[in-house]
PDB file of C-alpha atoms in Angstrom:
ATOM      1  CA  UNK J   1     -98.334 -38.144  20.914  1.00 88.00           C
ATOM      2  CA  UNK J   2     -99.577 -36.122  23.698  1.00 92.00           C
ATOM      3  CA  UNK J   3    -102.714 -34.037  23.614  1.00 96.00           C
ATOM      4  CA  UNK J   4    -102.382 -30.374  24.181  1.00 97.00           C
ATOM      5  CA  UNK J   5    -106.175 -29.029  25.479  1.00 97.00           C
ATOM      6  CA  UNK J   6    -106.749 -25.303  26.183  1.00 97.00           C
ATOM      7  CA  UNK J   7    -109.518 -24.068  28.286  1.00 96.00           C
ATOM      8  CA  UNK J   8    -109.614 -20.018  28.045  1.00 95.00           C
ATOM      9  CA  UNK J   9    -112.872 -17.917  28.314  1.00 92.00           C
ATOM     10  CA  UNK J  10    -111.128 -14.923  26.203  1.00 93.00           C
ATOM     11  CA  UNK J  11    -110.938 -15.051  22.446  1.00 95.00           C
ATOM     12  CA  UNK J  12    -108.421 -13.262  22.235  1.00 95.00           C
ATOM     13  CA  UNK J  13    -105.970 -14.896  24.916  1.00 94.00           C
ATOM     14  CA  UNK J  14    -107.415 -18.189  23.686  1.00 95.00           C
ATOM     15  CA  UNK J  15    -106.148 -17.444  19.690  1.00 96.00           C
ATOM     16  CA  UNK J  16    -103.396 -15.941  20.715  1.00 96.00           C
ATOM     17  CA  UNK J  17    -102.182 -19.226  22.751  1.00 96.00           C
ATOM     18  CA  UNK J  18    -103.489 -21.501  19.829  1.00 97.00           C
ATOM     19  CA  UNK J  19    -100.896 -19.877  17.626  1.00 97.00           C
ATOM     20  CA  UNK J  20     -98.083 -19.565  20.208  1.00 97.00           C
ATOM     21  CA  UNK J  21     -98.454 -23.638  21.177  1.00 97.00           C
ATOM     22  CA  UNK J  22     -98.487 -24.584  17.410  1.00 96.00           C
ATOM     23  CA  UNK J  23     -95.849 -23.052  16.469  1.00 96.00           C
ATOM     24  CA  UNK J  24     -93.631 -24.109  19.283  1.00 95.00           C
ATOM     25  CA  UNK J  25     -94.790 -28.021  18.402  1.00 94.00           C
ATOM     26  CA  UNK J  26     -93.638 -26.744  15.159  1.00 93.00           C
ATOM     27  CA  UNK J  27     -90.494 -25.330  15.882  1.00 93.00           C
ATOM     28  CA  UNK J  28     -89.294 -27.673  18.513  1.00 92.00           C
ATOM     29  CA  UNK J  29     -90.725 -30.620  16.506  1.00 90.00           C
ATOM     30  CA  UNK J  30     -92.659 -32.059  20.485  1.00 91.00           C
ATOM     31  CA  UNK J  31     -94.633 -35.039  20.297  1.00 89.00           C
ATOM     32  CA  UNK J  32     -97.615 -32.976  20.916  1.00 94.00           C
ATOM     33  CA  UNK J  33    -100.999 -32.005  18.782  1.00 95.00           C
ATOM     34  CA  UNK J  34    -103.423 -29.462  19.581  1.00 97.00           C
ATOM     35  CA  UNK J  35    -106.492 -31.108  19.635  1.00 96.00           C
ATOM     36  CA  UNK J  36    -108.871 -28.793  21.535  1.00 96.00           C
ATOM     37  CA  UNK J  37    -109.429 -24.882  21.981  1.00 97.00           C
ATOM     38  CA  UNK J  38    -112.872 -23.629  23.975  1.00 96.00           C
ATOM     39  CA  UNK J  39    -114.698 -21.523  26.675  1.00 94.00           C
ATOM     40  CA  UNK J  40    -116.137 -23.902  27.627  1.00 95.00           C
ATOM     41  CA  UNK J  41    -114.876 -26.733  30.139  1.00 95.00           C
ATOM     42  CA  UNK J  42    -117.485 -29.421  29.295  1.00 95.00           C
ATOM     43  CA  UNK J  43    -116.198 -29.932  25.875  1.00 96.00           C
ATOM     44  CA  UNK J  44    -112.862 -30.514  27.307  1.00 96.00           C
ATOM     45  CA  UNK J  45    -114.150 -33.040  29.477  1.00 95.00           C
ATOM     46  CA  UNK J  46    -116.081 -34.672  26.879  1.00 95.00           C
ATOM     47  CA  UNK J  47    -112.879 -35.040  24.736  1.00 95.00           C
ATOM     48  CA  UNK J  48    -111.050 -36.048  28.235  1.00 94.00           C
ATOM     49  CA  UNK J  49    -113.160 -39.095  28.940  1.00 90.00           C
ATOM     50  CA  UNK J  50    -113.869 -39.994  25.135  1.00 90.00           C
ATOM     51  CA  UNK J  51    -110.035 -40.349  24.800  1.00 86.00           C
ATOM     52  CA  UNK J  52    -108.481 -40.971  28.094  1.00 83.00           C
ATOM     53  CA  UNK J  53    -104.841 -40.178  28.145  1.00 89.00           C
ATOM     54  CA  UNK J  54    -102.237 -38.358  29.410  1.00 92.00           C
ATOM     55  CA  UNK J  55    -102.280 -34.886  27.977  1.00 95.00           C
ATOM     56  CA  UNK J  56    -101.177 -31.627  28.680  1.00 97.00           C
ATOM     57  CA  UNK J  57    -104.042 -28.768  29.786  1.00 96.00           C
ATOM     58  CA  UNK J  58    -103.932 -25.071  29.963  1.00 96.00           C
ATOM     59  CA  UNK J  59    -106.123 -23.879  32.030  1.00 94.00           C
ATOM     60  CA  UNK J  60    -108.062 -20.405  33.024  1.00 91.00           C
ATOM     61  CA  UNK J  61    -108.890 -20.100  36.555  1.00 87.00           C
ATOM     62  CA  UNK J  62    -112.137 -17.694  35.679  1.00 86.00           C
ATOM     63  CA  UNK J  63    -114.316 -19.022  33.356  1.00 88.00           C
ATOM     64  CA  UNK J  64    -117.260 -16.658  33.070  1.00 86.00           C
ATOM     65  CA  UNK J  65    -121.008 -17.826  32.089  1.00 86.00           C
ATOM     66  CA  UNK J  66    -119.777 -21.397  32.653  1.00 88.00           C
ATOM     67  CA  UNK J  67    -120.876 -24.057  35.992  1.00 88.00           C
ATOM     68  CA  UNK J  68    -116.699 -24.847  36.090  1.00 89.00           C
ATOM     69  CA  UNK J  69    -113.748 -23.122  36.930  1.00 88.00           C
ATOM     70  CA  UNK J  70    -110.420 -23.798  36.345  1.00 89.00           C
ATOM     71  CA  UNK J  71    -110.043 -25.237  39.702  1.00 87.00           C
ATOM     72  CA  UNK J  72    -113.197 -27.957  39.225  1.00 90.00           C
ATOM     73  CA  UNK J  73    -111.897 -28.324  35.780  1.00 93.00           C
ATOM     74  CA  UNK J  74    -108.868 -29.472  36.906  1.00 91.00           C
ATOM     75  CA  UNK J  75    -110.367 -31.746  39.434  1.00 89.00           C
ATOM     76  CA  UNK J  76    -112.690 -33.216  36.704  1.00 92.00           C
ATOM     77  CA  UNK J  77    -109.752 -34.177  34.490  1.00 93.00           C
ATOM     78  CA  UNK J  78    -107.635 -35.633  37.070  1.00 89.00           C
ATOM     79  CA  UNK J  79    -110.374 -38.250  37.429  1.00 87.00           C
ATOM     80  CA  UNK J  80    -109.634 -39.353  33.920  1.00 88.00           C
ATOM     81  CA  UNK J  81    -105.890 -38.172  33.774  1.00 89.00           C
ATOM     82  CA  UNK J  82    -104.333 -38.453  36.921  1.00 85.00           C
ATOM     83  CA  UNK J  83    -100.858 -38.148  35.309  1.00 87.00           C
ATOM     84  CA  UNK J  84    -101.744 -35.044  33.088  1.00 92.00           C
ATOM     85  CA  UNK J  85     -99.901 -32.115  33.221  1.00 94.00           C
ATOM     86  CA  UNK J  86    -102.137 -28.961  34.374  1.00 93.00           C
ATOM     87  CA  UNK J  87    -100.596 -25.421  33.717  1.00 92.00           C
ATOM     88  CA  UNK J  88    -102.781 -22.558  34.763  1.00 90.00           C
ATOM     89  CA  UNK J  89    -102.858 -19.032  32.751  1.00 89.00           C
ATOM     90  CA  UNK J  90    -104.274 -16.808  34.972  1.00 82.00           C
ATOM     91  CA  UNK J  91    -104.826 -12.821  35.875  1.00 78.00           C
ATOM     92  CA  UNK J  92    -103.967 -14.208  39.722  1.00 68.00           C
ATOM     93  CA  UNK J  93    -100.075 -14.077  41.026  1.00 64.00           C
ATOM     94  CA  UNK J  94    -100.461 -16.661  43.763  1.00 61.00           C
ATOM     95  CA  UNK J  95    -102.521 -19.910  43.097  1.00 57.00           C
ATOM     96  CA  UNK J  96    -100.019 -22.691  44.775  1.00 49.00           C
ATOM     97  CA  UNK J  97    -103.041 -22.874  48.058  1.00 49.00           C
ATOM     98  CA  UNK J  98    -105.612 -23.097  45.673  1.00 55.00           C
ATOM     99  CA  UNK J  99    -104.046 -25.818  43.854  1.00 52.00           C
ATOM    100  CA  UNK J 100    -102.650 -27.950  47.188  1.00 50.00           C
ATOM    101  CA  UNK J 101    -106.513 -27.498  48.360  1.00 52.00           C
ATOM    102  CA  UNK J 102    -107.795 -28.930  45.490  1.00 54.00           C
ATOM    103  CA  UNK J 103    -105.203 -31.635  45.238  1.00 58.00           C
ATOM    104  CA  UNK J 104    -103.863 -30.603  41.505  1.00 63.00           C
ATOM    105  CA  UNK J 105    -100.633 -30.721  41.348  1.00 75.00           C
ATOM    106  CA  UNK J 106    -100.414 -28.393  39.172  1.00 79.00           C
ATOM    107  CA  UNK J 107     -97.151 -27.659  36.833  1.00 84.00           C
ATOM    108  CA  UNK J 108     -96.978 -24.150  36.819  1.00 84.00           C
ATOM    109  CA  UNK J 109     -98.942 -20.964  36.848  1.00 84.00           C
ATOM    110  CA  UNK J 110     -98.586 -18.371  33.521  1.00 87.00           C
ATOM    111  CA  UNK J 111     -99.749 -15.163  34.588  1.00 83.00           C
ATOM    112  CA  UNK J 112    -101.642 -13.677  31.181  1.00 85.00           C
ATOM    113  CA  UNK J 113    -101.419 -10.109  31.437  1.00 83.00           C
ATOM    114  CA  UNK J 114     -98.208  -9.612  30.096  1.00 87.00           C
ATOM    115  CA  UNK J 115     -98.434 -11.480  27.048  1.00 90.00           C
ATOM    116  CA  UNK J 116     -94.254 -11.938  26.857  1.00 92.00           C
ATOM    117  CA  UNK J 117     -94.000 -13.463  30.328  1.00 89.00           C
ATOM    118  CA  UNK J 118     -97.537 -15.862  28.691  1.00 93.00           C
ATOM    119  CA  UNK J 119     -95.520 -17.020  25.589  1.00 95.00           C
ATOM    120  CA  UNK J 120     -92.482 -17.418  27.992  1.00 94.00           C
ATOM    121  CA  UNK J 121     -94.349 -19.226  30.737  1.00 93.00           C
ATOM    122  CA  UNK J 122     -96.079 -21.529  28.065  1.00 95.00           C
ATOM    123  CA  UNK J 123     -92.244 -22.109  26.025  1.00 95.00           C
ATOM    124  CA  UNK J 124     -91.058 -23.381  29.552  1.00 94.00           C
ATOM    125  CA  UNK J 125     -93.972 -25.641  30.273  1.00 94.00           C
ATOM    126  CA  UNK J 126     -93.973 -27.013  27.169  1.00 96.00           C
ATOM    127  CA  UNK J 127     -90.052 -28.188  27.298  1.00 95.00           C
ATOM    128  CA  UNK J 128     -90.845 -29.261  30.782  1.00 94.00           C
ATOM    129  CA  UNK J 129     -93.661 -31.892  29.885  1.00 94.00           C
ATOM    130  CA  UNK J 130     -91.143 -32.364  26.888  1.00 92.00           C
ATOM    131  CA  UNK J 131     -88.166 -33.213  29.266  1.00 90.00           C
ATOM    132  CA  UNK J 132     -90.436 -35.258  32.161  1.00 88.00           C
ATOM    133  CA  UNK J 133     -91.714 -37.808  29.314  1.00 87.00           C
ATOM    134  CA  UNK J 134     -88.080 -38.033  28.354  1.00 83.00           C
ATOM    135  CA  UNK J 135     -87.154 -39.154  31.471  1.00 80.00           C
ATOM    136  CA  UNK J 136     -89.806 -41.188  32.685  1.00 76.00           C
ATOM    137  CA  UNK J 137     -89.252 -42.949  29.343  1.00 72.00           C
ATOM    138  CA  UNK J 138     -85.670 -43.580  29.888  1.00 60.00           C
ATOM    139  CA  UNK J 139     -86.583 -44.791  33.438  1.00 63.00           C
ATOM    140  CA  UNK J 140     -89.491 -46.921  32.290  1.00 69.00           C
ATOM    141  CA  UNK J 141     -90.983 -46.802  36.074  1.00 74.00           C
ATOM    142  CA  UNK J 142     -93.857 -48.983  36.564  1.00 83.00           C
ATOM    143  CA  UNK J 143     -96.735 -47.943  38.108  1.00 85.00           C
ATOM    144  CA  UNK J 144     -99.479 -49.267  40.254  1.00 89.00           C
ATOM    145  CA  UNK J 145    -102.830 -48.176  39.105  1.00 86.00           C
ATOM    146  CA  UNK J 146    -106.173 -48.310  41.494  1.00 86.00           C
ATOM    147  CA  UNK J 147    -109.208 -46.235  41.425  1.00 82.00           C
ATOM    148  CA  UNK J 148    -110.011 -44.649  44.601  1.00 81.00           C
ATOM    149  CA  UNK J 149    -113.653 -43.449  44.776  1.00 77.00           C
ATOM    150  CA  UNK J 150    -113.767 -41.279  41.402  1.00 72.00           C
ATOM    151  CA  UNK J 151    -110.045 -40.754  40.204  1.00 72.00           C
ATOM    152  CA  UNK J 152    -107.713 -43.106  39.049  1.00 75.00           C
ATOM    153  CA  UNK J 153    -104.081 -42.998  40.764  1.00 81.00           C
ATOM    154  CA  UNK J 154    -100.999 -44.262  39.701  1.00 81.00           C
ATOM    155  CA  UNK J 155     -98.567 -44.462  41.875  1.00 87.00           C
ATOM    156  CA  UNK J 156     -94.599 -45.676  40.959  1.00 87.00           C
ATOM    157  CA  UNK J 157     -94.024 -49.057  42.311  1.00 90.00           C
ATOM    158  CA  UNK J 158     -90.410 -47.811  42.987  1.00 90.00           C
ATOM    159  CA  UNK J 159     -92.263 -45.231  45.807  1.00 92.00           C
ATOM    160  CA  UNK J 160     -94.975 -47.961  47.289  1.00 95.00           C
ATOM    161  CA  UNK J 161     -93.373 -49.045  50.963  1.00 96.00           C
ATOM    162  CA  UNK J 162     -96.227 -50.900  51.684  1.00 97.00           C
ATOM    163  CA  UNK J 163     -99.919 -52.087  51.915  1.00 96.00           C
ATOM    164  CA  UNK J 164    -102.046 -53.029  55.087  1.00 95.00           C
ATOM    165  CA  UNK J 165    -105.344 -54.489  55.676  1.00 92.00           C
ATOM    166  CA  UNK J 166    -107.865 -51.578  56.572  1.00 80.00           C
ATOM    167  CA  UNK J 167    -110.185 -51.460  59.720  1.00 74.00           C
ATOM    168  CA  UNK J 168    -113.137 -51.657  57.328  1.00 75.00           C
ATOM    169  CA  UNK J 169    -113.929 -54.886  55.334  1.00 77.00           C
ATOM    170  CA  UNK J 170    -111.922 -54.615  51.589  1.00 84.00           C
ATOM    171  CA  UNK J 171    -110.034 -51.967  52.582  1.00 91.00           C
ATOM    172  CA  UNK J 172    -106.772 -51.799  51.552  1.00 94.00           C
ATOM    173  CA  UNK J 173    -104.508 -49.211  52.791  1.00 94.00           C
ATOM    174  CA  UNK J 174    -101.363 -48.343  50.711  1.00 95.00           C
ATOM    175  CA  UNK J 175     -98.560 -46.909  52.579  1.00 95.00           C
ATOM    176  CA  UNK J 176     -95.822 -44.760  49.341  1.00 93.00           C
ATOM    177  CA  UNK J 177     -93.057 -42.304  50.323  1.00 87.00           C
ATOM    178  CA  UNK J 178     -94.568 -39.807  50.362  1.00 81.00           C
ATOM    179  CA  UNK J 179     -98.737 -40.315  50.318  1.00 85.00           C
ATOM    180  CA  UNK J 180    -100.987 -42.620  51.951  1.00 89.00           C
ATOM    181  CA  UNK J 181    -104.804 -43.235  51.089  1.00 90.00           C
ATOM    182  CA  UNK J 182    -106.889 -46.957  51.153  1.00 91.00           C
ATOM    183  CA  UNK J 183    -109.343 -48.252  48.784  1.00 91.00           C
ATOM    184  CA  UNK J 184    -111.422 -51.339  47.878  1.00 91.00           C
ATOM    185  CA  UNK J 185    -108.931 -54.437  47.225  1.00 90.00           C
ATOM    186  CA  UNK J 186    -108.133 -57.961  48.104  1.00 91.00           C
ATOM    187  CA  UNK J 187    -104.865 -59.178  49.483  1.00 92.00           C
ATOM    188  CA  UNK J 188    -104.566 -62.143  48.144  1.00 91.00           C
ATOM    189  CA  UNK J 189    -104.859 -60.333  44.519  1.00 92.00           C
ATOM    190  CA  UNK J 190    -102.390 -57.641  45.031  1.00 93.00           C
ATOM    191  CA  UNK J 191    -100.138 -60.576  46.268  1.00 91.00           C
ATOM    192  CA  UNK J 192    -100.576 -62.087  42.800  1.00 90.00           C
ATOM    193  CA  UNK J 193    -100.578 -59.001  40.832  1.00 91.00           C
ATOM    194  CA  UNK J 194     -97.323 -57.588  42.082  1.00 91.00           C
ATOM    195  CA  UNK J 195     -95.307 -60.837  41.828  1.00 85.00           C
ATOM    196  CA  UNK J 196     -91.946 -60.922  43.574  1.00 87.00           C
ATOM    197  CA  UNK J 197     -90.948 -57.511  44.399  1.00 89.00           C
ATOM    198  CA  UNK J 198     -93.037 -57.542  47.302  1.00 94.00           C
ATOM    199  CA  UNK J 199     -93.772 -59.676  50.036  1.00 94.00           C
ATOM    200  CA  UNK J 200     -96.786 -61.424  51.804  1.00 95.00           C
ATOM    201  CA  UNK J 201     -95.075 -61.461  55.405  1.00 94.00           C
ATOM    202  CA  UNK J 202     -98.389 -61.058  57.483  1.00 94.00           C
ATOM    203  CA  UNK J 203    -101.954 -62.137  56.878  1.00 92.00           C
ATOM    204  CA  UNK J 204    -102.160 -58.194  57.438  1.00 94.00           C
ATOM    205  CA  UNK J 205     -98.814 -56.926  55.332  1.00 95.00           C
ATOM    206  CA  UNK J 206     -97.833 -56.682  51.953  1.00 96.00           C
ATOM    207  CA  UNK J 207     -94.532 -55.298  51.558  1.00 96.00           C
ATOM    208  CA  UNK J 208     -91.966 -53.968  49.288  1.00 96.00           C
ATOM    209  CA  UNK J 209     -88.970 -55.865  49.628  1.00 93.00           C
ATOM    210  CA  UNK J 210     -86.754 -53.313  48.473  1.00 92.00           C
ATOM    211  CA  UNK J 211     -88.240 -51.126  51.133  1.00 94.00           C
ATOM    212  CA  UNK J 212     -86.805 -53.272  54.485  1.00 93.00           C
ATOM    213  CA  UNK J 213     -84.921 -51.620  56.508  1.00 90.00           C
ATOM    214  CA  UNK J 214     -83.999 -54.099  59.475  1.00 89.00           C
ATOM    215  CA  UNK J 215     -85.196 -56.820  61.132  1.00 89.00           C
ATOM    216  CA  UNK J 216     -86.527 -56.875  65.058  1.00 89.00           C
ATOM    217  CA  UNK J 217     -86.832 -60.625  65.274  1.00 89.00           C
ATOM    218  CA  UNK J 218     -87.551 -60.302  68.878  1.00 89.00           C
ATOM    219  CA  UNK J 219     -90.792 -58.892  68.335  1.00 90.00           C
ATOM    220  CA  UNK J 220     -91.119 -59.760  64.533  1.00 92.00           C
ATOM    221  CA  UNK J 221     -91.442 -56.574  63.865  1.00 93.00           C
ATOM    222  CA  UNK J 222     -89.650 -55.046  60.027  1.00 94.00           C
ATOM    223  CA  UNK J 223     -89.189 -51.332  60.384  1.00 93.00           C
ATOM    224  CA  UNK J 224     -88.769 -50.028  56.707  1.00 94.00           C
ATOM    225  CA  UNK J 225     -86.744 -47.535  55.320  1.00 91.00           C
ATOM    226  CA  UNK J 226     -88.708 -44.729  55.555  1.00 91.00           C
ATOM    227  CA  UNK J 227     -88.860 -45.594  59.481  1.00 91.00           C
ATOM    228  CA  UNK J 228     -92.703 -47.252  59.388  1.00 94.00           C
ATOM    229  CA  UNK J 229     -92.994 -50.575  61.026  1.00 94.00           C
ATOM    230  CA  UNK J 230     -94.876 -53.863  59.738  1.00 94.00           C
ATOM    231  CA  UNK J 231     -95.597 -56.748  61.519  1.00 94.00           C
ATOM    232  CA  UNK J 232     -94.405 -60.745  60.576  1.00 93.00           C
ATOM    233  CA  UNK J 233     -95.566 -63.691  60.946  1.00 92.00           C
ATOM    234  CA  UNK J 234     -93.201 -66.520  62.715  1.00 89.00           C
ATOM    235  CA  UNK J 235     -93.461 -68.743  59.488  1.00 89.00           C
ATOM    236  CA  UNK J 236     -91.762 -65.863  57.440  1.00 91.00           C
ATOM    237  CA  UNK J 237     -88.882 -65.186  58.992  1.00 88.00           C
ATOM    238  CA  UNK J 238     -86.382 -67.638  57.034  1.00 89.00           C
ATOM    239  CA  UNK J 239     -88.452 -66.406  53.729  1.00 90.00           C
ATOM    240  CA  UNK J 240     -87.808 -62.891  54.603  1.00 90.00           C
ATOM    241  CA  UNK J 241     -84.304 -63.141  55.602  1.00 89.00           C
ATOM    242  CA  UNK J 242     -83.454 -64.659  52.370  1.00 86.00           C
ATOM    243  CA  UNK J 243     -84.830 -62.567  50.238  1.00 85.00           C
ATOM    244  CA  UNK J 244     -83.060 -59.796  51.656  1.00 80.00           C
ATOM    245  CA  UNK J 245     -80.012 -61.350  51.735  1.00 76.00           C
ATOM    246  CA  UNK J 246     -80.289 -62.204  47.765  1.00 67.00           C
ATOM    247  CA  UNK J 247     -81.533 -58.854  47.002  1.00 59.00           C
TER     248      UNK J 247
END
């Protein structure tokens, strides 16, 4: 059952979405509970990191009197939640900059001042978390998870290309479709954890077999799909050509 949270700095607004996300749990019968309504953004980060899982968070961008805003808010609970879904009801039209800056992700933005296009924004976001988990349950995508500095990420192992030794002692740096960042790791571990879908092919390389493109044998080089380029040690060649001939 996911968690619905609501952070909202108006009484009013804040009742008024209480009784509009209940009753669409109600009426659409979602695996969803609303377990927290406040002003005030350090409750829901209390009940974020005393319960840490994926929930769903609506969001105020102005929170008056309080040290937060929606925007650090959000931040905040991605460290706990990285996979959470973040809607923001706001008075502001345009927030996508905000959100990119801030590295949110956010699901959508419900402009509150016309309380029909609220209710409507909050119906849709609701059937959208609804029809995401569907999927992503009918997928059953694994995922790699690794804290980097204060958030957790989790990252589909379907998407990961890659990983690469760092410049910097215990660096790891792991190379998706479409992000990049490092963190502390081991080789040797991830070569253990992640069993046989990926590849030890250089001392410096870890990669996704699923993810070779072709082969430059010339200058052991393995340009992916995605058009990066690995390295390859002499010893792996027969290991690596096999594998992608039996895949």
């Amino acid at each position: 059952m996911l968690p619905v949270y609501i952070c909202e700095d108006n009484a009013q607004v804040r009742r008024a979405q209480e009784e509009f996300i209940e009753k669409q749990i109600l009426m659409e019968g979602y695996d969803m509970k609303l377990v927290l309504s406040t002003g005030h953004p350090q409750e829901i980060l209390n009940a974020v990191q005393s319960d840490p899982r994926r929930g769903v968070y609506f969001l105020d961008v102005e929170l008056k009197g309080e040290e937060l805003d929606g925007f650090a808010l959000g931040q905040k609970i991605r460290q706990s939640d990285a996979r959470g879904f973040l809607v923001y009801v706001t008075s502001f039209q345009d927030l996508a900059f905000e959100t990119f800056r801030y590295h949110l992700e956010a699901l959508d933005y419900i402009v509150k001042e016309n309380p029909k296009r609220m209710y409507e924004g909050i119906r849709h976001a609701l059937a959208v978390v609804t029809e995401r988990m569907c999927r992503e349950k009918d997928e059953k995508r694994e995922y790699f998870t690794v804290k980097v500095l204060d958030t957790i990420r989790h990252i589909p192992m379907d998407e990961i290309v890659f990983f690469e030794t760092g410049g910097r002692t215990h660096r790891i740096v792991l190379h998706a479709e479409s992000d990049r960042f490092d963190f502390i790791g081991s080789m040797q571990e991830l070569e253990q954890q992640l069993g046989e879908r990926f590849l030890r092919v250089h001392r410096a390389f870890l990669v996704n077999v699923g993810k070779i493109g072709e082969l430059d044998l010339k200058h052991r080089e393995i340009r992916m799909k995605n058009g990066e380029k690995c390295l390859f040690s002499r010893g792996m060649k027969r290991e690596i050509l096999e594998r992608i001939c039996s895949g």
